[in-house]
Amino acid sequence: MTNFRSWLSNDIAIDLGTSNTLVFLRGRGIALNEPSVVAVDSQVGKKRVVKAVGREAKDMLGRTPHGVQAIRPIQKGVIADFDAVAVMLRSYIERVQGRFVLMKPRAVIGVPVGITEVEKRAVKEAAESGSAGEVFLIEEPMAAAIGAGMPITEPSGNMIVDIGGGTTEIAVISLGGIVYSHCIRTGGDVLDDTIINHVKKTHSLLIGERTAELIKIRLGSALPDEKEDTMEIRGRDFIAGIPRVVSITSTEIRKAISEPVRNIIEAVRLSLERTPPELASDIVDRGIVLSGGGALLRNLDALIRKETGVPVFIANDPLCGTVIGAGQVLEKIDLLSQVLSS
C-alpha cells in the first residue's frame, strides 16, 4: 500500500515556522524553503485577495501601497491567521507536488511543544484546507533532535535547544519521548524588535524588519569578538522625517540584544535544574545541541557553555534540522510513530 500510495502522491513533511516554512518531499529531501509571509489586498470588495506568498510577499514588507498588507500568519510558533496559513500551505504544497495529484499527500508537521489541543486542531485544519491529506503532528524539539542525529530512542538524556523565529523550545528526550520541556516566547524576531527599538532610541532612526535582521546577522553576537565590526544603515530620521545614514558597531548591538540572549540562557539553566539527575549526568557527558536559526548567533554556544559548564554543540544544519527530522519520521512512519504527537 505504501508503494502504491507513493506512486500516486509524494508525502511531505512541513516545518511551519514563524519566520520560514520548509517543505520536505519524500524521496527528494527539502523541496522548498520560503518565508512565512502572505501579502493580501483588503480593498477588493469585502474579501481579502492574496497578492503574493513567500519570498515575493516578504520583499513587500514595509513597501506595500495603500490597501495591500504583508502579514506573518504564524506568530510565536502558532497560527494567528488561519485563512492566510491555509492559502500559504496550499501554494507551497502545489509548488512541490504540482496542481494535479491523484491522492492528497500525507503530511508530518512540526508544532511547538506544549501547544493546546485547539491550536493543534487549527494546524491540522489549515493543512487539510491547504491540500494535505492525513496529517500527523510532531513536536518541533523532537523533530530537531532527530534531524541533528541525536540518539533519541536510547535510555539516556539528550537536550535540544531549538531557537526559532518566535520561540525558544528546550526539551530533554529519552526513550523516544520528551521527559521535560520548556518554551519561552523569545526568538529571532524578539532580537530584531530589540534592534529596531535600540536604533530608534539611540540614533533617532526608524528602520524596518529587513534592516534589523541584516544587522543581527552582520553584527549580532553573544560575546565580544576579537575585532569590532561596523555597519552603515539607512532609515528615516525620527525627528526630522528625512532619510539618514548612521554607523553602528557590533559592541552596541551586542549590548542591545543582551536581555533576550540572557532570557535564553536562563531558560537553559532552568531546564538543567529541573532535569532528573540521571538524565542530567548524561547531558553533562553528551552536551547540549543547539538548533534553529537563532543557534547561528555568533558565540551563543560559547556563552551557554560558559554559563552552564556543559559542552554545547551546534547542529550540522540548524536552519533545516526540524524539517529534516520530520522528513526522517515520514520515511519511517511505522517505526517512529511513537514520536508523533497524539
CSV table of C-alpha atoms in Angstrom, one decimal:
chain,number,residue,atom,x,y,z
A,1,MET,CA,0.0,0.0,0.0
A,2,THR,CA,2.9,2.4,0.8
A,3,ASN,CA,4.5,1.9,-2.6
A,4,PHE,CA,1.1,2.3,-4.3
A,5,ARG,CA,0.5,5.5,-2.4
A,6,SER,CA,3.9,6.9,-3.1
A,7,TRP,CA,3.2,6.3,-6.8
A,8,LEU,CA,0.0,8.4,-6.6
A,9,SER,CA,1.4,11.2,-4.4
A,10,ASN,CA,4.5,12.3,-2.7
A,11,ASP,CA,4.1,12.6,1.1
A,12,ILE,CA,5.5,15.7,2.7
A,13,ALA,CA,7.0,17.0,6.0
A,14,ILE,CA,6.5,20.6,6.9
A,15,ASP,CA,8.3,22.9,9.3
A,16,LEU,CA,5.7,25.6,9.8
A,17,GLY,CA,7.9,28.3,11.3
A,18,THR,CA,7.3,31.9,12.4
A,19,SER,CA,9.9,33.2,10.0
A,20,ASN,CA,10.2,30.5,7.4
A,21,THR,CA,8.2,27.4,6.2
A,22,LEU,CA,10.2,24.5,4.9
A,23,VAL,CA,8.7,21.5,2.9
A,24,PHE,CA,10.4,18.1,2.8
A,25,LEU,CA,9.3,15.9,-0.1
A,26,ARG,CA,9.6,12.2,0.4
A,27,GLY,CA,12.3,10.7,-1.7
A,28,ARG,CA,13.7,14.1,-2.7
A,29,GLY,CA,14.6,15.9,0.5
A,30,ILE,CA,14.0,19.6,1.1
A,31,ALA,CA,12.0,20.9,-1.8
A,32,LEU,CA,11.0,24.4,-0.6
A,33,ASN,CA,12.3,27.0,1.9
A,34,GLU,CA,10.2,30.2,1.8
A,35,PRO,CA,9.4,33.0,4.3
A,36,SER,CA,6.1,32.6,6.2
A,37,VAL,CA,4.6,35.8,4.8
A,38,VAL,CA,1.5,36.4,2.8
A,39,ALA,CA,0.6,39.7,1.1
A,40,VAL,CA,-3.2,40.5,0.9
A,41,ASP,CA,-5.3,43.2,-0.7
A,42,SER,CA,-8.2,44.2,1.5
A,43,GLN,CA,-9.6,46.8,-0.9
A,44,VAL,CA,-11.2,44.3,-3.3
A,45,GLY,CA,-14.8,44.2,-2.0
A,46,LYS,CA,-15.1,42.8,1.5
A,47,LYS,CA,-13.0,39.7,0.8
A,48,ARG,CA,-9.2,39.7,1.1
A,49,VAL,CA,-7.4,38.9,-2.1
A,50,VAL,CA,-4.0,37.2,-1.9
A,51,LYS,CA,-1.4,39.1,-3.9
A,52,ALA,CA,1.8,37.2,-3.1
A,53,VAL,CA,3.1,34.3,-0.9
A,54,GLY,CA,6.6,33.6,0.4
A,55,ARG,CA,9.7,35.5,-0.7
A,56,GLU,CA,7.8,37.7,-3.1
A,57,ALA,CA,5.5,38.7,-0.2
A,58,LYS,CA,8.5,39.3,2.2
A,59,ASP,CA,10.0,41.7,-0.3
A,60,MET,CA,6.9,43.8,0.2
A,61,LEU,CA,7.3,44.2,4.0
A,62,GLY,CA,7.3,47.9,4.7
A,63,ARG,CA,6.9,48.7,1.0
A,64,THR,CA,3.2,48.0,0.2
A,65,PRO,CA,0.8,50.6,-1.3
A,66,HIS,CA,-2.4,51.6,0.5
A,67,GLY,CA,-4.7,48.6,0.9
A,68,VAL,CA,-2.1,45.9,0.5
A,69,GLN,CA,-0.7,44.4,3.6
A,70,ALA,CA,2.2,41.9,4.1
A,71,ILE,CA,1.4,39.8,7.1
A,72,ARG,CA,3.1,37.0,9.1
A,73,PRO,CA,0.3,34.5,9.7
A,74,ILE,CA,2.4,32.5,12.2
A,75,GLN,CA,3.1,34.4,15.5
A,76,LYS,CA,5.2,32.9,18.3
A,77,GLY,CA,5.0,29.5,16.7
A,78,VAL,CA,1.2,29.3,16.5
A,79,ILE,CA,-1.4,30.2,13.8
A,80,ALA,CA,-2.5,33.8,14.1
A,81,ASP,CA,-4.4,34.0,10.8
A,82,PHE,CA,-6.0,30.7,9.8
A,83,ASP,CA,-7.1,31.7,6.3
A,84,ALA,CA,-3.7,33.1,5.4
A,85,VAL,CA,-1.9,29.9,6.6
A,86,ALA,CA,-4.3,27.7,4.6
A,87,VAL,CA,-3.6,29.8,1.4
A,88,MET,CA,0.2,29.7,2.1
A,89,LEU,CA,0.2,25.9,2.6
A,90,ARG,CA,-1.9,25.3,-0.5
A,91,SER,CA,0.6,27.4,-2.5
A,92,TYR,CA,3.6,25.7,-1.1
A,93,ILE,CA,2.2,22.2,-1.5
A,94,GLU,CA,1.2,22.9,-5.1
A,95,ARG,CA,4.7,24.1,-5.8
A,96,VAL,CA,6.3,20.9,-4.7
A,97,GLN,CA,3.6,18.5,-5.8
A,98,GLY,CA,2.1,20.1,-8.9
A,99,ARG,CA,-1.5,21.1,-9.2
A,100,PHE,CA,-2.9,17.7,-10.0
A,101,VAL,CA,-2.3,14.7,-7.8
A,102,LEU,CA,-4.5,11.5,-7.6
A,103,MET,CA,-4.2,11.4,-3.8
A,104,LYS,CA,-3.7,14.2,-1.3
A,105,PRO,CA,-0.2,13.8,0.3
A,106,ARG,CA,0.1,12.7,3.9
A,107,ALA,CA,1.9,15.4,6.0
A,108,VAL,CA,4.0,15.4,9.1
A,109,ILE,CA,4.0,18.9,10.6
A,110,GLY,CA,6.2,20.3,13.4
A,111,VAL,CA,4.4,22.1,16.1
A,112,PRO,CA,5.7,23.9,19.2
A,113,VAL,CA,5.9,21.8,22.4
A,114,GLY,CA,3.1,22.3,24.8
A,115,ILE,CA,0.5,23.9,22.4
A,116,THR,CA,-3.1,23.4,23.2
A,117,GLU,CA,-5.5,21.0,21.6
A,118,VAL,CA,-7.3,23.9,20.0
A,119,GLU,CA,-4.0,25.1,18.4
A,120,LYS,CA,-3.2,21.5,17.2
A,121,ARG,CA,-6.6,21.3,15.6
A,122,ALA,CA,-6.0,24.7,13.9
A,123,VAL,CA,-2.7,23.4,12.4
A,124,LYS,CA,-4.4,20.2,11.2
A,125,GLU,CA,-7.4,22.0,9.7
A,126,ALA,CA,-5.2,24.6,8.0
A,127,ALA,CA,-3.0,21.8,6.4
A,128,GLU,CA,-6.1,19.9,5.3
A,129,SER,CA,-7.6,23.2,3.8
A,130,GLY,CA,-4.2,23.6,2.1
A,131,SER,CA,-4.4,20.4,0.1
A,132,ALA,CA,-2.9,17.9,2.6
A,133,GLY,CA,-4.5,14.6,3.3
A,134,GLU,CA,-3.9,12.7,6.5
A,135,VAL,CA,-2.0,15.0,8.9
A,136,PHE,CA,0.4,13.9,11.7
A,137,LEU,CA,1.9,16.3,14.2
A,138,ILE,CA,5.4,16.1,15.8
A,139,GLU,CA,6.8,18.4,18.5
A,140,GLU,CA,9.5,20.6,17.0
A,141,PRO,CA,12.2,19.9,19.6
A,142,MET,CA,11.7,16.1,18.9
A,143,ALA,CA,12.0,16.7,15.1
A,144,ALA,CA,15.0,18.9,15.6
A,145,ALA,CA,16.7,16.3,17.8
A,146,ILE,CA,16.1,13.6,15.1
A,147,GLY,CA,17.4,16.0,12.4
A,148,ALA,CA,20.5,16.6,14.5
A,149,GLY,CA,21.2,12.8,14.6
A,150,MET,CA,20.7,12.6,18.4
A,151,PRO,CA,20.0,9.0,19.7
A,152,ILE,CA,16.5,9.8,21.0
A,153,THR,CA,15.4,6.2,21.3
A,154,GLU,CA,18.2,5.2,23.7
A,155,PRO,CA,17.7,5.2,27.5
A,156,SER,CA,19.8,8.3,28.0
A,157,GLY,CA,19.4,12.0,28.3
A,158,ASN,CA,19.5,14.3,25.2
A,159,MET,CA,19.0,18.0,25.5
A,160,ILE,CA,18.0,20.0,22.4
A,161,VAL,CA,17.6,23.8,22.4
A,162,ASP,CA,15.6,24.9,19.3
A,163,ILE,CA,15.8,28.7,18.8
A,164,GLY,CA,13.3,29.7,16.2
A,165,GLY,CA,11.9,33.0,15.0
A,166,GLY,CA,9.1,33.2,17.6
A,167,THR,CA,10.1,30.8,20.4
A,168,THR,CA,12.9,29.0,22.0
A,169,GLU,CA,12.0,25.4,22.9
A,170,ILE,CA,14.1,23.3,25.2
A,171,ALA,CA,13.5,19.6,25.6
A,172,VAL,CA,15.1,16.7,27.4
A,173,ILE,CA,14.5,13.5,25.4
A,174,SER,CA,14.9,9.8,26.4
A,175,LEU,CA,13.5,6.5,25.1
A,176,GLY,CA,11.7,8.3,22.2
A,177,GLY,CA,9.8,10.7,24.5
A,178,ILE,CA,10.1,14.2,25.9
A,179,VAL,CA,10.8,13.9,29.6
A,180,TYR,CA,11.0,17.6,30.3
A,181,SER,CA,10.2,20.6,28.1
A,182,HIS,CA,10.3,24.4,28.5
A,183,CYS,CA,9.2,27.1,26.0
A,184,ILE,CA,9.7,30.8,26.1
A,185,ARG,CA,8.4,33.5,23.7
A,186,THR,CA,11.9,34.7,22.8
A,187,GLY,CA,13.5,34.0,19.4
A,188,GLY,CA,15.0,35.7,16.4
A,189,ASP,CA,12.0,38.1,16.0
A,190,VAL,CA,12.5,39.4,19.5
A,191,LEU,CA,16.1,40.1,18.7
A,192,ASP,CA,15.0,42.0,15.6
A,193,ASP,CA,12.5,44.1,17.5
A,194,THR,CA,15.1,44.8,20.2
A,195,ILE,CA,17.5,46.1,17.5
A,196,ILE,CA,14.7,48.3,16.0
A,197,ASN,CA,14.0,49.8,19.4
A,198,HIS,CA,17.7,50.4,20.1
A,199,VAL,CA,18.3,52.2,16.8
A,200,LYS,CA,15.2,54.3,17.4
A,201,LYS,CA,16.2,55.2,20.9
A,202,THR,CA,19.9,55.7,20.4
A,203,HIS,CA,20.2,57.1,16.9
A,204,SER,CA,16.6,58.6,16.5
A,205,LEU,CA,16.4,56.5,13.3
A,206,LEU,CA,13.4,54.4,12.2
A,207,ILE,CA,14.3,51.1,10.4
A,208,GLY,CA,12.3,48.1,9.2
A,209,GLU,CA,12.3,44.4,9.9
A,210,ARG,CA,14.5,43.5,7.0
A,211,THR,CA,17.2,46.0,8.0
A,212,ALA,CA,17.1,44.8,11.6
A,213,GLU,CA,17.5,41.2,10.5
A,214,LEU,CA,20.5,42.2,8.4
A,215,ILE,CA,22.1,44.0,11.4
A,216,LYS,CA,21.5,40.9,13.5
A,217,ILE,CA,23.2,38.6,11.0
A,218,ARG,CA,26.2,41.0,10.3
A,219,LEU,CA,26.8,42.4,13.8
A,220,GLY,CA,24.9,40.3,16.3
A,221,SER,CA,26.9,38.2,18.9
A,222,ALA,CA,26.6,36.9,22.4
A,223,LEU,CA,30.2,37.5,23.5
A,224,PRO,CA,32.8,40.1,22.4
A,225,ASP,CA,34.6,39.3,19.1
A,226,GLU,CA,38.3,39.9,18.7
A,227,LYS,CA,37.6,42.7,16.2
A,228,GLU,CA,34.8,45.2,16.4
A,229,ASP,CA,32.7,45.4,13.2
A,230,THR,CA,30.9,48.5,12.0
A,231,MET,CA,28.0,48.9,9.6
A,232,GLU,CA,26.2,51.8,7.9
A,233,ILE,CA,22.5,51.6,7.9
A,234,ARG,CA,19.8,53.7,6.3
A,235,GLY,CA,16.5,54.7,7.7
A,236,ARG,CA,14.2,57.7,8.4
A,237,ASP,CA,15.1,60.3,10.9
A,238,PHE,CA,12.6,60.0,13.8
A,239,ILE,CA,12.5,63.8,14.4
A,240,ALA,CA,13.2,65.4,11.0
A,241,GLY,CA,11.4,62.8,9.0
A,242,ILE,CA,14.1,62.7,6.2
A,243,PRO,CA,16.3,59.7,5.2
A,244,ARG,CA,19.6,59.5,7.0
A,245,VAL,CA,22.6,57.2,7.3
A,246,VAL,CA,24.2,56.2,10.6
A,247,SER,CA,27.1,53.9,11.5
A,248,ILE,CA,26.6,51.3,14.2
A,249,THR,CA,29.0,48.9,15.9
A,250,SER,CA,28.9,45.2,16.9
A,251,THR,CA,29.6,46.3,20.6
A,252,GLU,CA,26.4,48.4,20.8
A,253,ILE,CA,24.3,45.6,19.1
A,254,ARG,CA,25.7,43.0,21.5
A,255,LYS,CA,24.7,45.2,24.4
A,256,ALA,CA,21.3,45.9,22.9
A,257,ILE,CA,20.3,42.2,22.5
A,258,SER,CA,21.9,41.1,25.8
A,259,GLU,CA,18.5,40.9,27.6
A,260,PRO,CA,16.8,38.5,25.2
A,261,VAL,CA,20.0,36.5,25.0
A,262,ARG,CA,20.0,36.4,28.8
A,263,ASN,CA,16.4,35.1,28.7
A,264,ILE,CA,17.5,32.2,26.6
A,265,ILE,CA,20.5,31.4,28.9
A,266,GLU,CA,18.2,31.4,31.9
A,267,ALA,CA,15.7,29.1,30.2
A,268,VAL,CA,18.5,26.6,29.6
A,269,ARG,CA,19.7,26.9,33.2
A,270,LEU,CA,16.2,26.3,34.5
A,271,SER,CA,15.8,23.3,32.2
A,272,LEU,CA,19.0,21.8,33.5
A,273,GLU,CA,17.9,22.3,37.1
A,274,ARG,CA,14.6,20.6,36.5
A,275,THR,CA,16.0,17.6,34.6
A,276,PRO,CA,16.0,14.3,36.5
A,277,PRO,CA,19.5,13.6,38.0
A,278,GLU,CA,20.3,10.5,35.9
A,279,LEU,CA,19.4,12.3,32.7
A,280,ALA,CA,21.3,15.4,33.8
A,281,SER,CA,24.5,13.4,34.2
A,282,ASP,CA,24.0,12.1,30.6
A,283,ILE,CA,23.7,15.6,29.3
A,284,VAL,CA,26.9,16.6,31.0
A,285,ASP,CA,28.6,13.8,29.1
A,286,ARG,CA,26.8,14.3,25.8
A,287,GLY,CA,26.4,18.0,25.8
A,288,ILE,CA,23.6,20.3,24.7
A,289,VAL,CA,22.7,20.6,21.0
A,290,LEU,CA,21.6,24.0,19.5
A,291,SER,CA,19.2,24.1,16.5
A,292,GLY,CA,17.1,26.7,14.7
A,293,GLY,CA,18.2,29.9,13.1
A,294,GLY,CA,19.0,31.5,16.5
A,295,ALA,CA,21.7,28.9,17.0
A,296,LEU,CA,23.7,30.8,14.4
A,297,LEU,CA,24.1,33.9,16.6
A,298,ARG,CA,27.8,34.3,17.0
A,299,ASN,CA,29.3,33.0,20.2
A,300,LEU,CA,25.9,31.9,21.6
A,301,ASP,CA,27.2,28.3,22.1
A,302,ALA,CA,30.3,29.7,23.9
A,303,LEU,CA,28.2,31.8,26.2
A,304,ILE,CA,25.9,28.9,27.1
A,305,ARG,CA,29.0,26.7,27.7
A,306,LYS,CA,30.4,29.4,30.0
A,307,GLU,CA,27.2,29.9,32.0
A,308,THR,CA,26.3,26.2,32.4
A,309,GLY,CA,29.6,24.3,32.4
A,310,VAL,CA,28.1,21.9,29.9
A,311,PRO,CA,29.5,21.2,26.4
A,312,VAL,CA,27.4,22.9,23.7
A,313,PHE,CA,27.3,21.9,20.0
A,314,ILE,CA,25.6,23.5,17.0
A,315,ALA,CA,23.6,21.0,14.9
A,316,ASN,CA,25.0,20.3,11.4
A,317,ASP,CA,22.1,22.1,9.7
A,318,PRO,CA,20.4,24.2,12.3
A,319,LEU,CA,18.2,26.1,9.9
A,320,CYS,CA,16.7,22.9,8.3
A,321,GLY,CA,17.1,20.5,11.3
A,322,THR,CA,13.4,20.4,12.2
A,323,VAL,CA,12.1,19.6,8.7
A,324,ILE,CA,14.9,17.1,8.1
A,325,GLY,CA,13.9,15.3,11.3
A,326,ALA,CA,10.2,15.4,10.4
A,327,GLY,CA,11.1,14.0,7.0
A,328,GLN,CA,13.0,11.1,8.6
A,329,VAL,CA,9.9,10.3,10.6
A,330,LEU,CA,7.9,10.5,7.4
A,331,GLU,CA,10.3,8.0,5.7
A,332,LYS,CA,9.9,5.6,8.7
A,333,ILE,CA,6.5,6.5,10.0
A,334,ASP,CA,5.7,3.0,11.2
A,335,LEU,CA,9.0,2.6,13.0
A,336,LEU,CA,9.0,6.1,14.5
A,337,SER,CA,5.2,6.5,15.2
A,338,GLN,CA,5.9,6.8,19.0
A,339,VAL,CA,7.5,10.3,18.5
A,340,LEU,CA,4.4,11.7,16.8
A,341,SER,CA,2.1,13.9,18.9
A,342,SER,CA,-1.3,12.3,19.8
